[in-house]
C-alpha positions as YAML, in Angstrom:
chain: A
units: angstrom
residues:
- id: 1
  name: UNK
  ca: [-0.12, -0.24, -0.07]
- id: 2
  name: UNK
  ca: [1.02, 3.50, -0.59]
- id: 3
  name: UNK
  ca: [1.61, 5.33, 2.25]
- id: 4
  name: UNK
  ca: [-0.16, 8.65, 3.09]
- id: 5
  name: UNK
  ca: [1.34, 12.04, 3.22]
- id: 6
  name: UNK
  ca: [0.33, 15.29, 4.43]
- id: 7
  name: UNK
  ca: [-0.03, 18.51, 2.43]
- id: 8
  name: UNK
  ca: [-0.63, 21.82, 4.16]
- id: 9
  name: UNK
  ca: [-2.89, 24.60, 3.01]
- id: 10
  name: UNK
  ca: [-2.77, 28.25, 4.08]
- id: 11
  name: UNK
  ca: [-5.77, 30.38, 3.74]
- id: 12
  name: UNK
  ca: [-7.56, 33.43, 4.60]
- id: 13
  name: UNK
  ca: [-11.30, 32.48, 5.34]
- id: 14
  name: UNK
  ca: [-12.42, 35.92, 3.40]
- id: 15
  name: UNK
  ca: [-10.66, 34.81, 0.22]
- id: 16
  name: UNK
  ca: [-13.17, 33.02, -2.30]
- id: 17
  name: UNK
  ca: [-10.42, 31.55, -4.57]
- id: 18
  name: UNK
  ca: [-8.94, 29.84, -1.20]
- id: 19
  name: UNK
  ca: [-12.13, 28.64, -0.40]
- id: 20
  name: UNK
  ca: [-12.41, 26.75, -3.62]
- id: 21
  name: UNK
  ca: [-9.07, 25.30, -3.82]
- id: 22
  name: UNK
  ca: [-9.69, 23.89, -0.26]
- id: 23
  name: UNK
  ca: [-12.81, 22.46, -1.27]
- id: 24
  name: UNK
  ca: [-11.03, 20.91, -4.12]
- id: 25
  name: UNK
  ca: [-8.09, 19.52, -1.45]
- id: 26
  name: UNK
  ca: [-10.85, 17.98, 0.55]
- id: 27
  name: UNK
  ca: [-11.72, 16.23, -2.60]
- id: 28
  name: UNK
  ca: [-8.37, 15.13, -3.79]
- id: 29
  name: UNK
  ca: [-8.29, 13.10, 0.16]
- id: 30
  name: UNK
  ca: [-10.69, 10.66, -1.28]
- id: 31
  name: UNK
  ca: [-8.94, 10.09, -4.16]
- id: 32
  name: UNK
  ca: [-5.20, 10.16, -3.66]
- id: 33
  name: UNK
  ca: [-3.48, 9.17, -0.46]
- id: 34
  name: UNK
  ca: [-3.03, 12.83, 1.00]
- id: 35
  name: UNK
  ca: [-4.49, 14.25, 4.45]
- id: 36
  name: UNK
  ca: [-5.16, 17.95, 4.22]
- id: 37
  name: UNK
  ca: [-4.00, 20.23, 7.16]
- id: 38
  name: UNK
  ca: [-5.16, 23.62, 7.06]
- id: 39
  name: UNK
  ca: [-3.37, 26.99, 8.62]
- id: 40
  name: UNK
  ca: [-4.12, 30.38, 8.70]
- id: 41
  name: UNK
  ca: [-2.32, 33.18, 6.73]
- id: 42
  name: UNK
  ca: [-3.52, 36.57, 6.73]
- id: 43
  name: UNK
  ca: [-4.33, 39.32, 3.53]
- id: 44
  name: UNK
  ca: [-4.68, 41.77, 6.22]
- id: 45
  name: UNK
  ca: [-1.25, 40.96, 7.44]
- id: 46
  name: UNK
  ca: [0.24, 40.67, 3.97]
- id: 47
  name: UNK
  ca: [-1.05, 43.96, 2.92]
- id: 48
  name: UNK
  ca: [-0.07, 45.87, 5.92]
- id: 49
  name: UNK
  ca: [1.42, 49.13, 5.32]
- id: 50
  name: UNK
  ca: [0.83, 48.91, 1.40]
- id: 51
  name: UNK
  ca: [-0.93, 50.90, -1.06]
- id: 52
  name: UNK
  ca: [-4.17, 49.69, -1.90]
- id: 53
  name: UNK
  ca: [-7.44, 51.27, -2.79]
- id: 54
  name: UNK
  ca: [-9.97, 52.23, 0.13]
- id: 55
  name: UNK
  ca: [-12.53, 49.61, -0.93]
- id: 56
  name: UNK
  ca: [-9.84, 47.35, -0.42]
- id: 57
  name: UNK
  ca: [-8.22, 49.08, 2.68]
- id: 58
  name: UNK
  ca: [-11.81, 48.54, 4.31]
- id: 59
  name: UNK
  ca: [-11.94, 45.00, 3.60]
- id: 60
  name: UNK
  ca: [-8.38, 44.42, 4.82]
- id: 61
  name: UNK
  ca: [-9.53, 46.35, 7.96]
- id: 62
  name: UNK
  ca: [-12.51, 43.83, 8.40]
- id: 63
  name: UNK
  ca: [-10.68, 40.84, 7.56]
- id: 64
  name: UNK
  ca: [-8.35, 40.87, 11.06]
- id: 65
  name: UNK
  ca: [-11.26, 39.88, 13.01]
- id: 66
  name: UNK
  ca: [-11.84, 36.41, 11.32]
- id: 67
  name: UNK
  ca: [-8.34, 35.11, 11.41]
- id: 68
  name: UNK
  ca: [-7.63, 35.78, 14.65]
- id: 69
  name: UNK
  ca: [-10.56, 34.02, 15.87]
- id: 70
  name: UNK
  ca: [-9.23, 31.15, 13.60]
- id: 71
  name: UNK
  ca: [-5.50, 31.51, 15.35]
- id: 72
  name: UNK
  ca: [-7.50, 31.27, 18.50]
- id: 73
  name: UNK
  ca: [-9.46, 28.31, 17.95]
- id: 74
  name: UNK
  ca: [-6.21, 26.44, 16.56]
- id: 75
  name: UNK
  ca: [-4.52, 27.07, 19.49]
- id: 76
  name: UNK
  ca: [-7.41, 26.16, 22.28]
- id: 77
  name: UNK
  ca: [-8.72, 23.05, 20.01]
- id: 78
  name: UNK
  ca: [-6.13, 22.24, 17.37]
- id: 79
  name: UNK
  ca: [-5.73, 21.66, 13.70]
- id: 80
  name: UNK
  ca: [-9.32, 19.41, 13.58]
- id: 81
  name: UNK
  ca: [-11.42, 22.09, 15.09]
- id: 82
  name: UNK
  ca: [-9.72, 24.55, 12.90]
- id: 83
  name: UNK
  ca: [-10.89, 22.81, 9.54]
- id: 84
  name: UNK
  ca: [-14.26, 22.44, 10.50]
- id: 85
  name: UNK
  ca: [-14.51, 25.97, 11.52]
- id: 86
  name: UNK
  ca: [-13.14, 27.04, 8.37]
- id: 87
  name: UNK
  ca: [-15.60, 24.85, 6.40]
- id: 88
  name: UNK
  ca: [-18.67, 26.84, 8.56]
- id: 89
  name: UNK
  ca: [-17.12, 30.08, 8.39]
- id: 90
  name: UNK
  ca: [-16.49, 29.68, 4.35]
- id: 91
  name: UNK
  ca: [-20.02, 28.31, 3.96]
- id: 92
  name: UNK
  ca: [-21.50, 31.36, 5.57]
- id: 93
  name: UNK
  ca: [-19.11, 33.94, 3.98]
- id: 94
  name: UNK
  ca: [-18.91, 32.69, 0.21]
- id: 95
  name: UNK
  ca: [-22.41, 30.83, 0.12]
- id: 96
  name: UNK
  ca: [-24.62, 32.62, 2.79]
- id: 97
  name: UNK
  ca: [-23.05, 36.07, 2.44]
- id: 98
  name: UNK
  ca: [-22.93, 36.98, 5.74]
- id: 99
  name: UNK
  ca: [-20.31, 39.36, 5.96]
- id: 100
  name: UNK
  ca: [-16.85, 38.56, 8.32]
- id: 101
  name: UNK
  ca: [-18.46, 40.54, 11.15]
- id: 102
  name: UNK
  ca: [-19.42, 38.96, 14.86]
- id: 103
  name: UNK
  ca: [-22.64, 37.27, 13.54]
- id: 104
  name: UNK
  ca: [-21.23, 35.40, 11.30]
- id: 105
  name: UNK
  ca: [-18.08, 34.37, 13.39]
- id: 106
  name: UNK
  ca: [-20.44, 33.58, 16.57]
- id: 107
  name: UNK
  ca: [-23.15, 31.31, 14.37]
- id: 108
  name: UNK
  ca: [-19.43, 29.50, 12.78]
- id: 109
  name: UNK
  ca: [-18.38, 28.90, 16.12]
- id: 110
  name: UNK
  ca: [-21.54, 27.49, 17.52]
- id: 111
  name: UNK
  ca: [-22.35, 25.62, 14.43]
- id: 112
  name: UNK
  ca: [-19.03, 23.38, 15.33]
- id: 113
  name: UNK
  ca: [-19.58, 23.10, 18.89]
- id: 114
  name: UNK
  ca: [-17.06, 25.61, 19.85]
- id: 115
  name: UNK
  ca: [-17.56, 28.54, 22.47]
- id: 116
  name: UNK
  ca: [-19.00, 31.57, 21.03]
- id: 117
  name: UNK
  ca: [-17.16, 33.53, 22.89]
- id: 118
  name: UNK
  ca: [-14.26, 32.81, 21.00]
- id: 119
  name: UNK
  ca: [-15.26, 35.46, 18.81]
- id: 120
  name: UNK
  ca: [-14.28, 38.10, 21.05]
- id: 121
  name: UNK
  ca: [-10.77, 37.39, 19.87]
- id: 122
  name: UNK
  ca: [-11.72, 39.10, 16.67]
- id: 123
  name: UNK
  ca: [-11.26, 42.65, 18.53]
- id: 124
  name: UNK
  ca: [-7.90, 41.56, 20.58]
- id: 125
  name: UNK
  ca: [-4.65, 41.74, 19.57]
- id: 126
  name: UNK
  ca: [-3.64, 38.88, 21.78]
- id: 127
  name: UNK
  ca: [-3.14, 36.73, 18.88]
- id: 128
  name: UNK
  ca: [-1.71, 38.42, 16.44]
- id: 129
  name: UNK
  ca: [2.22, 37.12, 17.25]
- id: 130
  name: UNK
  ca: [0.89, 33.88, 16.82]
- id: 131
  name: UNK
  ca: [-0.91, 34.90, 13.36]
- id: 132
  name: UNK
  ca: [2.00, 36.37, 11.90]
- id: 133
  name: UNK
  ca: [3.86, 33.36, 12.55]
- id: 134
  name: UNK
  ca: [1.43, 31.36, 11.11]
- id: 135
  name: UNK
  ca: [1.13, 33.92, 7.99]
- id: 136
  name: UNK
  ca: [5.08, 33.88, 8.16]
- id: 137
  name: UNK
  ca: [5.61, 29.84, 7.89]
- id: 138
  name: UNK
  ca: [3.13, 29.27, 5.13]
- id: 139
  name: UNK
  ca: [4.46, 32.34, 2.76]
- id: 140
  name: UNK
  ca: [8.30, 32.31, 3.69]
- id: 141
  name: UNK
  ca: [8.96, 29.72, 1.11]
- id: 142
  name: UNK
  ca: [6.77, 31.07, -1.77]
- id: 143
  name: UNK
  ca: [7.43, 35.11, -1.31]
- id: 144
  name: UNK
  ca: [5.22, 38.04, -0.15]
- id: 145
  name: UNK
  ca: [4.13, 38.52, -3.97]
- id: 146
  name: UNK
  ca: [1.57, 36.22, -3.76]
- id: 147
  name: UNK
  ca: [-1.51, 35.67, -1.55]
- id: 148
  name: UNK
  ca: [-3.84, 32.77, -0.82]
- id: 149
  name: UNK
  ca: [-4.18, 29.67, -1.26]
- id: 150
  name: UNK
  ca: [-0.69, 28.48, -0.79]
- id: 151
  name: UNK
  ca: [0.28, 24.78, -0.63]
- id: 152
  name: UNK
  ca: [3.24, 22.95, 0.75]
- id: 153
  name: UNK
  ca: [3.36, 19.16, -0.23]
- id: 154
  name: UNK
  ca: [5.79, 16.59, -0.42]
- id: 155
  name: UNK
  ca: [7.59, 16.78, -4.12]
- id: 156
  name: UNK
  ca: [8.74, 13.93, -6.08]
- id: 157
  name: UNK
  ca: [12.15, 13.53, -4.76]
- id: 158
  name: UNK
  ca: [10.80, 13.12, -1.06]
- id: 159
  name: UNK
  ca: [11.55, 17.37, -0.51]
- id: 160
  name: UNK
  ca: [8.94, 19.81, -0.12]
- id: 161
  name: UNK
  ca: [7.19, 22.21, -2.47]
- id: 162
  name: UNK
  ca: [5.57, 25.20, -1.84]
- id: 163
  name: UNK
  ca: [3.62, 27.13, -4.38]
- id: 164
  name: UNK
  ca: [0.53, 29.67, -4.56]
- id: 165
  name: UNK
  ca: [-2.86, 28.17, -6.30]
- id: 166
  name: UNK
  ca: [-4.32, 26.67, -8.15]
- id: 167
  name: UNK
  ca: [-6.71, 28.95, -8.65]
- id: 168
  name: UNK
  ca: [-9.38, 27.33, -10.59]
- id: 169
  name: UNK
  ca: [-13.63, 27.35, -10.19]
- id: 170
  name: UNK
  ca: [-15.34, 25.46, -9.86]
- id: 171
  name: UNK
  ca: [-13.55, 22.95, -7.81]
- id: 172
  name: UNK
  ca: [-13.13, 19.42, -9.34]
- id: 173
  name: UNK
  ca: [-14.96, 16.33, -8.01]
- id: 174
  name: UNK
  ca: [-13.79, 12.90, -7.79]
- id: 175
  name: UNK
  ca: [-11.12, 11.59, -10.23]
- id: 176
  name: UNK
  ca: [-10.74, 15.06, -12.00]
- id: 177
  name: UNK
  ca: [-9.65, 16.48, -8.36]
- id: 178
  name: UNK
  ca: [-6.72, 13.82, -8.00]
- id: 179
  name: UNK
  ca: [-5.81, 14.23, -11.68]
- id: 180
  name: UNK
  ca: [-5.19, 18.12, -11.28]
- id: 181
  name: UNK
  ca: [-3.26, 16.91, -7.77]
- id: 182
  name: UNK
  ca: [-1.51, 15.05, -10.00]
- id: 183
  name: UNK
  ca: [-0.60, 17.55, -12.57]
- id: 184
  name: UNK
  ca: [-0.21, 20.36, -10.17]
- id: 185
  name: UNK
  ca: [2.80, 18.12, -8.17]
- id: 186
  name: UNK
  ca: [4.16, 17.65, -11.54]
- id: 187
  name: UNK
  ca: [4.72, 21.11, -12.78]
- id: 188
  name: UNK
  ca: [5.74, 22.38, -9.21]
- id: 189
  name: UNK
  ca: [8.10, 19.51, -8.63]
- id: 190
  name: UNK
  ca: [9.94, 20.84, -11.79]
- id: 191
  name: UNK
  ca: [13.41, 22.63, -10.71]
- id: 192
  name: UNK
  ca: [13.21, 26.23, -12.13]
- id: 193
  name: UNK
  ca: [9.29, 25.76, -12.75]
- id: 194
  name: UNK
  ca: [7.60, 29.08, -11.55]
- id: 195
  name: UNK
  ca: [4.21, 30.52, -13.20]
- id: 196
  name: UNK
  ca: [1.70, 29.08, -15.25]
- id: 197
  name: UNK
  ca: [-1.15, 31.85, -15.75]
- id: 198
  name: UNK
  ca: [-4.33, 33.03, -17.65]
- id: 199
  name: UNK
  ca: [-6.71, 35.43, -17.83]
- id: 200
  name: UNK
  ca: [-9.45, 34.57, -15.68]
- id: 201
  name: UNK
  ca: [-12.75, 34.95, -17.88]
- id: 202
  name: UNK
  ca: [-15.23, 34.11, -14.80]
- id: 203
  name: UNK
  ca: [-15.52, 34.34, -11.07]
- id: 204
  name: UNK
  ca: [-15.64, 32.12, -8.05]
- id: 205
  name: UNK
  ca: [-18.28, 29.34, -8.70]
- id: 206
  name: UNK
  ca: [-19.14, 27.71, -5.40]
- id: 207
  name: UNK
  ca: [-20.51, 24.19, -5.95]
...
């Protein structure tokens, strides 16, 4: 039997493209010998101090809350609880259009059986050091000129490969998800390979 390996994805719950990639990875778990482990990065941290539009600056201000709550849950309850919370948050943010505020946070925490008082972390800097450390761990191998999703996975030679993407819509299902995984690892594991890109012609499709 092939030994199962672990691949790690860094997400910010506000990003719709990361959400779709995460749903694809959960499909990959079912058809390949890989377990997915989720971690938190922050677009608010990434863009801190950068020149961005007023609209995007407002989004980055609101984005601090969800990632702080994610880190608080990960520290208190571990990676499995974080994964469940991400699913609950993402469903509410991207499918339910509930926004990033306290009502969404309390609803998501309650849904997965966690103390809704953890939503208080959204307004606290208590977890910012841990948030920045998690962000740095994810972004260090890929650089700061990309956002989320970021994936770290075992490469073909046994070493780690890290990359931004894939940016996809909708998330492939079943064996199609597995084939994409195989292809992504193939190109990401090729020395000197940096970029494969085309213009996006449609927005996120959440199905």
